mmCIF file of N, CA and C in Angstrom:
data_model
loop_
_atom_site.group_PDB
_atom_site.id
_atom_site.type_symbol
_atom_site.label_atom_id
_atom_site.label_comp_id
_atom_site.label_asym_id
_atom_site.label_seq_id
_atom_site.Cartn_x
_atom_site.Cartn_y
_atom_site.Cartn_z
ATOM 1 N N UNK A 1 118.723 149.789 26.896
ATOM 2 C CA UNK A 1 119.027 148.642 26.057
ATOM 3 C C UNK A 1 117.807 148.290 25.222
ATOM 4 N N UNK A 2 118.060 147.732 24.051
ATOM 5 C CA UNK A 2 116.981 147.341 23.167
ATOM 6 C C UNK A 2 116.249 146.149 23.765
ATOM 7 N N UNK A 3 114.946 146.252 23.778
ATOM 8 C CA UNK A 3 114.120 145.155 24.255
ATOM 9 C C UNK A 3 112.931 144.950 23.334
ATOM 10 N N UNK A 4 112.693 143.697 22.998
ATOM 11 C CA UNK A 4 111.474 143.281 22.333
ATOM 12 C C UNK A 4 110.809 142.282 23.256
ATOM 13 N N UNK A 5 109.638 142.612 23.730
ATOM 14 C CA UNK A 5 108.967 141.791 24.718
ATOM 15 C C UNK A 5 107.651 141.280 24.163
ATOM 16 N N UNK A 6 107.584 139.965 23.990
ATOM 17 C CA UNK A 6 106.375 139.339 23.481
ATOM 18 C C UNK A 6 105.420 139.017 24.623
ATOM 19 N N UNK A 7 104.150 139.006 24.300
ATOM 20 C CA UNK A 7 103.127 138.614 25.257
ATOM 21 C C UNK A 7 101.936 138.056 24.497
ATOM 22 N N UNK A 8 101.066 137.381 25.211
ATOM 23 C CA UNK A 8 99.842 136.874 24.616
ATOM 24 C C UNK A 8 99.820 135.388 24.340
ATOM 25 N N UNK A 9 100.935 134.717 24.548
ATOM 26 C CA UNK A 9 100.964 133.286 24.331
ATOM 27 C C UNK A 9 100.198 132.549 25.408
ATOM 28 N N UNK A 10 99.976 131.281 25.165
ATOM 29 C CA UNK A 10 99.253 130.476 26.127
ATOM 30 C C UNK A 10 98.786 129.177 25.531
ATOM 31 N N UNK A 11 97.892 128.530 26.244
ATOM 32 C CA UNK A 11 97.323 127.253 25.826
ATOM 33 C C UNK A 11 95.931 127.480 25.265
ATOM 34 N N UNK A 12 95.693 126.942 24.090
ATOM 35 C CA UNK A 12 94.402 127.108 23.437
ATOM 36 C C UNK A 12 94.044 125.821 22.709
ATOM 37 N N UNK A 13 92.768 125.547 22.612
ATOM 38 C CA UNK A 13 92.315 124.372 21.879
ATOM 39 C C UNK A 13 92.343 124.624 20.381
ATOM 40 N N UNK A 14 92.467 123.553 19.629
ATOM 41 C CA UNK A 14 92.443 123.661 18.175
ATOM 42 C C UNK A 14 91.195 124.401 17.714
ATOM 43 N N UNK A 15 91.392 125.304 16.766
ATOM 44 C CA UNK A 15 90.303 126.117 16.277
ATOM 45 C C UNK A 15 90.163 127.442 16.988
ATOM 46 N N UNK A 16 90.871 127.607 18.076
ATOM 47 C CA UNK A 16 90.805 128.832 18.843
ATOM 48 C C UNK A 16 91.709 129.911 18.299
ATOM 49 N N UNK A 17 91.763 131.023 19.025
ATOM 50 C CA UNK A 17 92.525 132.184 18.585
ATOM 51 C C UNK A 17 93.389 132.732 19.714
ATOM 52 N N UNK A 18 94.483 133.340 19.324
ATOM 53 C CA UNK A 18 95.350 134.072 20.232
ATOM 54 C C UNK A 18 95.849 135.315 19.520
ATOM 55 N N UNK A 19 96.128 136.347 20.295
ATOM 56 C CA UNK A 19 96.704 137.565 19.756
ATOM 57 C C UNK A 19 98.017 137.836 20.475
ATOM 58 N N UNK A 20 99.102 137.762 19.732
ATOM 59 C CA UNK A 20 100.413 138.032 20.284
ATOM 60 C C UNK A 20 100.774 139.499 20.094
ATOM 61 N N UNK A 21 101.475 140.041 21.062
ATOM 62 C CA UNK A 21 101.970 141.398 20.984
ATOM 63 C C UNK A 21 103.471 141.407 21.204
ATOM 64 N N UNK A 22 104.137 142.359 20.604
ATOM 65 C CA UNK A 22 105.566 142.539 20.796
ATOM 66 C C UNK A 22 105.843 144.021 20.921
ATOM 67 N N UNK A 23 106.235 144.436 22.101
ATOM 68 C CA UNK A 23 106.518 145.841 22.373
ATOM 69 C C UNK A 23 108.013 146.095 22.316
ATOM 70 N N UNK A 24 108.404 147.095 21.555
ATOM 71 C CA UNK A 24 109.809 147.445 21.396
ATOM 72 C C UNK A 24 110.148 148.684 22.208
ATOM 73 N N UNK A 25 111.352 148.690 22.750
ATOM 74 C CA UNK A 25 111.831 149.849 23.493
ATOM 75 C C UNK A 25 113.351 149.894 23.437
ATOM 76 N N UNK A 26 113.914 151.062 23.702
ATOM 77 C CA UNK A 26 115.353 151.202 23.782
ATOM 78 C C UNK A 26 116.094 151.094 22.461
ATOM 79 N N UNK A 27 115.423 151.315 21.354
ATOM 80 C CA UNK A 27 116.101 151.272 20.062
ATOM 81 C C UNK A 27 117.143 152.380 19.966
ATOM 82 N N UNK A 28 118.207 152.149 19.198
ATOM 83 C CA UNK A 28 119.287 153.138 19.106
ATOM 84 C C UNK A 28 118.815 154.473 18.562
ATOM 85 N N UNK A 29 119.586 155.494 18.898
ATOM 86 C CA UNK A 29 119.311 156.813 18.355
ATOM 87 C C UNK A 29 119.349 156.774 16.829
ATOM 88 N N UNK A 30 118.364 157.359 16.202
ATOM 89 C CA UNK A 30 118.303 157.372 14.749
ATOM 90 C C UNK A 30 117.632 156.153 14.148
ATOM 91 N N UNK A 31 117.192 155.230 14.996
ATOM 92 C CA UNK A 31 116.496 154.044 14.511
ATOM 93 C C UNK A 31 115.183 153.884 15.283
ATOM 94 N N UNK A 32 114.228 154.713 14.988
ATOM 95 C CA UNK A 32 112.937 154.576 15.657
ATOM 96 C C UNK A 32 112.212 153.322 15.204
ATOM 97 N N UNK A 33 111.265 152.908 15.995
ATOM 98 C CA UNK A 33 110.497 151.715 15.680
ATOM 99 C C UNK A 33 109.886 151.805 14.292
ATOM 100 N N UNK A 34 109.441 152.989 13.910
ATOM 101 C CA UNK A 34 108.774 153.183 12.631
ATOM 102 C C UNK A 34 109.686 152.930 11.432
ATOM 103 N N UNK A 35 110.973 152.852 11.660
ATOM 104 C CA UNK A 35 111.914 152.585 10.581
ATOM 105 C C UNK A 35 112.195 151.090 10.411
ATOM 106 N N UNK A 36 111.741 150.290 11.345
ATOM 107 C CA UNK A 36 112.034 148.863 11.342
ATOM 108 C C UNK A 36 110.899 148.043 10.756
ATOM 109 N N UNK A 37 111.252 147.172 9.832
ATOM 110 C CA UNK A 37 110.319 146.111 9.487
ATOM 111 C C UNK A 37 110.297 145.123 10.644
ATOM 112 N N UNK A 38 109.174 144.485 10.847
ATOM 113 C CA UNK A 38 109.027 143.559 11.958
ATOM 114 C C UNK A 38 108.604 142.194 11.446
ATOM 115 N N UNK A 39 109.122 141.175 12.100
ATOM 116 C CA UNK A 39 108.796 139.818 11.711
ATOM 117 C C UNK A 39 108.460 138.951 12.904
ATOM 118 N N UNK A 40 107.719 137.904 12.632
ATOM 119 C CA UNK A 40 107.431 136.869 13.607
ATOM 120 C C UNK A 40 108.017 135.553 13.104
ATOM 121 N N UNK A 41 108.674 134.848 13.995
ATOM 122 C CA UNK A 41 109.227 133.530 13.710
ATOM 123 C C UNK A 41 108.765 132.573 14.793
ATOM 124 N N UNK A 42 108.853 131.301 14.509
ATOM 125 C CA UNK A 42 108.473 130.313 15.518
ATOM 126 C C UNK A 42 109.392 129.105 15.435
ATOM 127 N N UNK A 43 109.516 128.439 16.561
ATOM 128 C CA UNK A 43 110.327 127.237 16.623
ATOM 129 C C UNK A 43 109.587 126.184 17.433
ATOM 130 N N UNK A 44 109.250 125.105 16.765
ATOM 131 C CA UNK A 44 108.584 123.984 17.413
ATOM 132 C C UNK A 44 109.626 123.030 17.982
ATOM 133 N N UNK A 45 109.254 122.220 18.956
ATOM 134 C CA UNK A 45 110.198 121.262 19.534
ATOM 135 C C UNK A 45 110.818 120.361 18.478
ATOM 136 N N UNK A 46 112.141 120.282 18.486
ATOM 137 C CA UNK A 46 112.846 119.416 17.562
ATOM 138 C C UNK A 46 112.933 119.924 16.139
ATOM 139 N N UNK A 47 112.499 121.140 15.897
ATOM 140 C CA UNK A 47 112.515 121.682 14.551
ATOM 141 C C UNK A 47 113.304 122.989 14.496
ATOM 142 N N UNK A 48 113.673 123.373 13.279
ATOM 143 C CA UNK A 48 114.356 124.639 13.069
ATOM 144 C C UNK A 48 113.380 125.797 13.196
ATOM 145 N N UNK A 49 113.915 126.949 13.547
ATOM 146 C CA UNK A 49 113.099 128.139 13.582
ATOM 147 C C UNK A 49 112.637 128.481 12.166
ATOM 148 N N UNK A 50 111.388 128.854 12.032
ATOM 149 C CA UNK A 50 110.850 129.154 10.726
ATOM 150 C C UNK A 50 110.144 130.506 10.698
ATOM 151 N N UNK A 51 110.112 131.071 9.530
ATOM 152 C CA UNK A 51 109.443 132.340 9.304
ATOM 153 C C UNK A 51 107.938 132.164 9.398
ATOM 154 N N UNK A 52 107.273 133.147 9.990
ATOM 155 C CA UNK A 52 105.825 133.130 10.106
ATOM 156 C C UNK A 52 105.190 134.292 9.343
ATOM 157 N N UNK A 53 105.604 135.503 9.667
ATOM 158 C CA UNK A 53 105.008 136.683 9.050
ATOM 159 C C UNK A 53 105.936 137.872 9.202
ATOM 160 N N UNK A 54 105.774 138.853 8.326
ATOM 161 C CA UNK A 54 106.558 140.072 8.411
ATOM 162 C C UNK A 54 105.750 141.233 7.861
ATOM 163 N N UNK A 55 106.129 142.434 8.282
ATOM 164 C CA UNK A 55 105.433 143.634 7.863
ATOM 165 C C UNK A 55 106.441 144.758 7.700
ATOM 166 N N UNK A 56 106.230 145.604 6.698
ATOM 167 C CA UNK A 56 107.151 146.693 6.429
ATOM 168 C C UNK A 56 107.042 147.774 7.485
ATOM 169 N N UNK A 57 107.961 148.724 7.438
ATOM 170 C CA UNK A 57 108.022 149.760 8.461
ATOM 171 C C UNK A 57 106.780 150.630 8.512
ATOM 172 N N UNK A 58 106.107 150.787 7.383
ATOM 173 C CA UNK A 58 104.905 151.610 7.355
ATOM 174 C C UNK A 58 103.617 150.797 7.456
ATOM 175 N N UNK A 59 103.748 149.505 7.688
ATOM 176 C CA UNK A 59 102.590 148.658 7.883
ATOM 177 C C UNK A 59 102.028 148.032 6.628
ATOM 178 N N UNK A 60 102.690 148.208 5.503
ATOM 179 C CA UNK A 60 102.210 147.652 4.267
ATOM 180 C C UNK A 60 102.914 146.359 3.886
ATOM 181 N N UNK A 61 102.478 145.787 2.789
ATOM 182 C CA UNK A 61 103.092 144.602 2.189
ATOM 183 C C UNK A 61 103.372 143.484 3.182
ATOM 184 N N UNK A 62 102.369 143.013 3.890
ATOM 185 C CA UNK A 62 102.604 141.899 4.807
ATOM 186 C C UNK A 62 102.983 140.638 4.043
ATOM 187 N N UNK A 63 103.789 139.823 4.667
ATOM 188 C CA UNK A 63 104.263 138.589 4.063
ATOM 189 C C UNK A 63 104.003 137.457 5.047
ATOM 190 N N UNK A 64 103.517 136.323 4.536
ATOM 191 C CA UNK A 64 103.158 135.202 5.393
ATOM 192 C C UNK A 64 103.720 133.901 4.863
ATOM 193 N N UNK A 65 104.062 133.035 5.784
ATOM 194 C CA UNK A 65 104.396 131.676 5.400
ATOM 195 C C UNK A 65 103.141 130.985 4.872
ATOM 196 N N UNK A 66 103.333 130.069 3.940
ATOM 197 C CA UNK A 66 102.190 129.367 3.361
ATOM 198 C C UNK A 66 101.371 128.639 4.424
ATOM 199 N N UNK A 67 102.039 128.161 5.448
ATOM 200 C CA UNK A 67 101.374 127.374 6.468
ATOM 201 C C UNK A 67 100.398 128.178 7.324
ATOM 202 N N UNK A 68 100.543 129.507 7.330
ATOM 203 C CA UNK A 68 99.679 130.336 8.166
ATOM 204 C C UNK A 68 98.842 131.312 7.360
ATOM 205 N N UNK A 69 99.090 131.406 6.079
ATOM 206 C CA UNK A 69 98.362 132.342 5.233
ATOM 207 C C UNK A 69 96.858 132.082 5.309
ATOM 208 N N UNK A 70 96.107 133.146 5.496
ATOM 209 C CA UNK A 70 94.667 133.036 5.617
ATOM 210 C C UNK A 70 94.186 132.842 7.034
ATOM 211 N N UNK A 71 95.091 132.486 7.936
ATOM 212 C CA UNK A 71 94.731 132.279 9.340
ATOM 213 C C UNK A 71 95.347 133.314 10.265
ATOM 214 N N UNK A 72 96.552 133.755 9.945
ATOM 215 C CA UNK A 72 97.266 134.719 10.777
ATOM 216 C C UNK A 72 97.279 136.088 10.109
ATOM 217 N N UNK A 73 97.274 137.128 10.923
ATOM 218 C CA UNK A 73 97.359 138.492 10.428
ATOM 219 C C UNK A 73 98.369 139.278 11.247
ATOM 220 N N UNK A 74 99.335 139.872 10.571
ATOM 221 C CA UNK A 74 100.318 140.710 11.243
ATOM 222 C C UNK A 74 99.921 142.175 11.076
ATOM 223 N N UNK A 75 100.126 142.951 12.112
ATOM 224 C CA UNK A 75 99.830 144.372 12.063
ATOM 225 C C UNK A 75 100.774 145.106 13.006
ATOM 226 N N UNK A 76 100.793 146.421 12.923
ATOM 227 C CA UNK A 76 101.673 147.182 13.796
ATOM 228 C C UNK A 76 101.061 148.523 14.147
ATOM 229 N N UNK A 77 101.511 149.062 15.249
ATOM 230 C CA UNK A 77 101.112 150.378 15.712
ATOM 231 C C UNK A 77 102.393 151.132 16.022
ATOM 232 N N UNK A 78 102.786 152.026 15.137
ATOM 233 C CA UNK A 78 104.051 152.728 15.310
ATOM 234 C C UNK A 78 104.014 153.750 16.441
ATOM 235 N N UNK A 79 102.826 154.198 16.806
ATOM 236 C CA UNK A 79 102.710 155.103 17.941
ATOM 237 C C UNK A 79 103.034 154.366 19.234
ATOM 238 N N UNK A 80 102.574 153.118 19.328
ATOM 239 C CA UNK A 80 102.816 152.302 20.504
ATOM 240 C C UNK A 80 104.072 151.451 20.401
ATOM 241 N N UNK A 81 104.755 151.522 19.269
ATOM 242 C CA UNK A 81 105.958 150.717 19.028
ATOM 243 C C UNK A 81 105.687 149.241 19.282
ATOM 244 N N UNK A 82 104.599 148.767 18.726
ATOM 245 C CA UNK A 82 104.157 147.400 18.974
ATOM 246 C C UNK A 82 103.734 146.732 17.672
ATOM 247 N N UNK A 83 104.106 145.470 17.535
ATOM 248 C CA UNK A 83 103.663 144.660 16.420
ATOM 249 C C UNK A 83 102.804 143.532 16.969
ATOM 250 N N UNK A 84 101.801 143.136 16.212
ATOM 251 C CA UNK A 84 100.848 142.130 16.656
ATOM 252 C C UNK A 84 100.802 140.962 15.685
ATOM 253 N N UNK A 85 100.394 139.833 16.198
ATOM 254 C CA UNK A 85 100.120 138.677 15.366
ATOM 255 C C UNK A 85 98.806 138.070 15.825
ATOM 256 N N UNK A 86 97.771 138.273 15.043
ATOM 257 C CA UNK A 86 96.478 137.678 15.321
ATOM 258 C C UNK A 86 96.454 136.285 14.715
ATOM 259 N N UNK A 87 96.229 135.287 15.535
ATOM 260 C CA UNK A 87 96.260 133.900 15.100
ATOM 261 C C UNK A 87 94.878 133.291 15.283
ATOM 262 N N UNK A 88 94.264 132.928 14.183
ATOM 263 C CA UNK A 88 92.950 132.311 14.197
ATOM 264 C C UNK A 88 93.026 130.889 13.664
ATOM 265 N N UNK A 89 91.986 130.126 13.936
ATOM 266 C CA UNK A 89 91.906 128.740 13.463
ATOM 267 C C UNK A 89 93.185 127.979 13.776
ATOM 268 N N UNK A 90 93.624 128.077 14.996
ATOM 269 C CA UNK A 90 94.885 127.465 15.382
ATOM 270 C C UNK A 90 94.832 125.949 15.292
ATOM 271 N N UNK A 91 95.960 125.385 14.914
ATOM 272 C CA UNK A 91 96.115 123.950 14.759
ATOM 273 C C UNK A 91 97.207 123.451 15.693
ATOM 274 N N UNK A 92 97.165 122.181 16.056
ATOM 275 C CA UNK A 92 98.227 121.646 16.911
ATOM 276 C C UNK A 92 99.629 121.880 16.339
ATOM 277 N N UNK A 93 99.771 121.847 15.031
ATOM 278 C CA UNK A 93 101.066 122.067 14.419
ATOM 279 C C UNK A 93 101.554 123.508 14.528
ATOM 280 N N UNK A 94 100.711 124.403 15.017
ATOM 281 C CA UNK A 94 101.133 125.771 15.289
ATOM 282 C C UNK A 94 101.860 125.889 16.627
ATOM 283 N N UNK A 95 101.863 124.829 17.393
ATOM 284 C CA UNK A 95 102.530 124.844 18.690
ATOM 285 C C UNK A 95 104.014 125.144 18.527
ATOM 286 N N UNK A 96 104.481 126.183 19.200
ATOM 287 C CA UNK A 96 105.867 126.608 19.073
ATOM 288 C C UNK A 96 106.115 127.792 19.994
ATOM 289 N N UNK A 97 107.376 128.141 20.121
ATOM 290 C CA UNK A 97 107.745 129.398 20.742
ATOM 291 C C UNK A 97 107.777 130.457 19.648
ATOM 292 N N UNK A 98 107.016 131.503 19.836
ATOM 293 C CA UNK A 98 106.917 132.565 18.849
ATOM 294 C C UNK A 98 107.756 133.752 19.280
ATOM 295 N N UNK A 99 108.612 134.215 18.376
ATOM 296 C CA UNK A 99 109.496 135.330 18.659
ATOM 297 C C UNK A 99 109.290 136.435 17.648
ATOM 298 N N UNK A 100 109.379 137.658 18.108
ATOM 299 C CA UNK A 100 109.344 138.779 17.189
ATOM 300 C C UNK A 100 110.753 139.295 16.972
ATOM 301 N N UNK A 101 110.958 139.966 15.849
ATOM 302 C CA UNK A 101 112.276 140.465 15.490
ATOM 303 C C UNK A 101 112.140 141.766 14.718
ATOM 304 N N UNK A 102 113.148 142.611 14.855
ATOM 305 C CA UNK A 102 113.170 143.908 14.198
ATOM 306 C C UNK A 102 114.264 143.947 13.146
ATOM 307 N N UNK A 103 113.925 144.484 12.000
ATOM 308 C CA UNK A 103 114.824 144.584 10.858
ATOM 309 C C UNK A 103 115.054 146.065 10.571
ATOM 310 N N UNK A 104 116.273 146.527 10.751
ATOM 311 C CA UNK A 104 116.585 147.941 10.572
ATOM 312 C C UNK A 104 116.542 148.390 9.122
ATOM 313 N N UNK A 105 116.583 147.451 8.189
ATOM 314 C CA UNK A 105 116.521 147.803 6.773
ATOM 315 C C UNK A 105 115.151 148.355 6.414
ATOM 316 N N UNK A 106 114.127 147.823 7.052
ATOM 317 C CA UNK A 106 112.782 148.325 6.836
ATOM 318 C C UNK A 106 111.958 147.533 5.847
ATOM 319 N N UNK A 107 112.567 146.553 5.205
ATOM 320 C CA UNK A 107 111.862 145.712 4.260
ATOM 321 C C UNK A 107 111.603 144.351 4.871
ATOM 322 N N UNK A 108 110.546 143.703 4.418
ATOM 323 C CA UNK A 108 110.233 142.388 4.950
ATOM 324 C C UNK A 108 111.264 141.369 4.492
ATOM 325 N N UNK A 109 111.504 140.393 5.337
ATOM 326 C CA UNK A 109 112.462 139.353 5.027
ATOM 327 C C UNK A 109 112.076 138.080 5.758
ATOM 328 N N UNK A 110 112.290 136.959 5.092
ATOM 329 C CA UNK A 110 112.080 135.659 5.717
ATOM 330 C C UNK A 110 113.374 135.084 6.275
ATOM 331 N N UNK A 111 114.464 135.807 6.123
ATOM 332 C CA UNK A 111 115.784 135.334 6.510
ATOM 333 C C UNK A 111 116.129 135.852 7.902
ATOM 334 N N UNK A 112 116.451 134.946 8.793
ATOM 335 C CA UNK A 112 116.668 135.312 10.180
ATOM 336 C C UNK A 112 117.820 136.297 10.368
ATOM 337 N N UNK A 113 118.905 136.109 9.621
ATOM 338 C CA UNK A 113 120.088 136.931 9.862
ATOM 339 C C UNK A 113 119.893 138.387 9.466
ATOM 340 N N UNK A 114 118.849 138.701 8.764
ATOM 341 C CA UNK A 114 118.584 140.081 8.386
ATOM 342 C C UNK A 114 117.837 140.850 9.473
ATOM 343 N N UNK A 115 117.554 140.204 10.572
ATOM 344 C CA UNK A 115 116.899 140.870 11.692
ATOM 345 C C UNK A 115 117.922 141.194 12.772
ATOM 346 N N UNK A 116 117.895 142.422 13.236
ATOM 347 C CA UNK A 116 118.906 142.924 14.150
ATOM 348 C C UNK A 116 118.624 142.598 15.612
ATOM 349 N N UNK A 117 117.362 142.616 15.985
ATOM 350 C CA UNK A 117 116.977 142.438 17.375
ATOM 351 C C UNK A 117 115.891 141.396 17.497
ATOM 352 N N UNK A 118 115.954 140.652 18.605
ATOM 353 C CA UNK A 118 115.027 139.552 18.845
ATOM 354 C C UNK A 118 114.471 139.589 20.250
ATOM 355 N N UNK A 119 113.220 139.201 20.370
ATOM 356 C CA UNK A 119 112.644 138.982 21.672
ATOM 357 C C UNK A 119 112.948 137.580 22.160
ATOM 358 N N UNK A 120 112.597 137.310 23.393
ATOM 359 C CA UNK A 120 112.869 136.005 23.986
ATOM 360 C C UNK A 120 111.821 134.962 23.635
ATOM 361 N N UNK A 121 110.695 135.396 23.145
ATOM 362 C CA UNK A 121 109.683 134.473 22.692
ATOM 363 C C UNK A 121 108.579 134.235 23.702
ATOM 364 N N UNK A 122 107.454 133.794 23.192
ATOM 365 C CA UNK A 122 106.322 133.424 24.021
ATOM 366 C C UNK A 122 105.766 132.095 23.535
ATOM 367 N N UNK A 123 105.427 131.235 24.471
ATOM 368 C CA UNK A 123 104.988 129.883 24.137
ATOM 369 C C UNK A 123 103.530 129.871 23.707
ATOM 370 N N UNK A 124 103.276 129.229 22.586
ATOM 371 C CA UNK A 124 101.924 128.982 22.113
ATOM 372 C C UNK A 124 101.734 127.477 22.019
ATOM 373 N N UNK A 125 100.758 126.968 22.723
ATOM 374 C CA UNK A 125 100.466 125.546 22.707
ATOM 375 C C UNK A 125 99.019 125.335 22.282
ATOM 376 N N UNK A 126 98.840 124.550 21.238
ATOM 377 C CA UNK A 126 97.512 124.274 20.708
ATOM 378 C C UNK A 126 97.207 122.805 20.934
ATOM 379 N N UNK A 127 96.188 122.537 21.695
ATOM 380 C CA UNK A 127 95.809 121.171 22.010
ATOM 381 C C UNK A 127 94.738 120.683 21.054
ATOM 382 N N UNK A 128 94.696 119.376 20.868
ATOM 383 C CA UNK A 128 93.702 118.770 20.003
ATOM 384 C C UNK A 128 92.558 118.174 20.797
#
């Protein structure tokens, strides 16, 4: 079965850093990880899920939400079937459950419905 498993979340003070990982496995035949664009989304308490970052299947053309641009970096390792989100200069407003998602089209997208598979998410809490 397809699985996207996030890790790396936790509690950090404002200004600190975290590195999230998302490992993919069990993708359908003919749809290797390297064919999927990958995205990160987050959902804070009482708010809608929002786009954070995305990266194309070959690791190019990263896309970021304005709120995280310059602080977060998305990257991927197609050999390890893993996508990463390096989060620096964290702010309390970054507190949310962060989920990774796979897009079989291979292009970056900020639209949730264009992602085929989702992880369960990992909690990131930034204290002030």
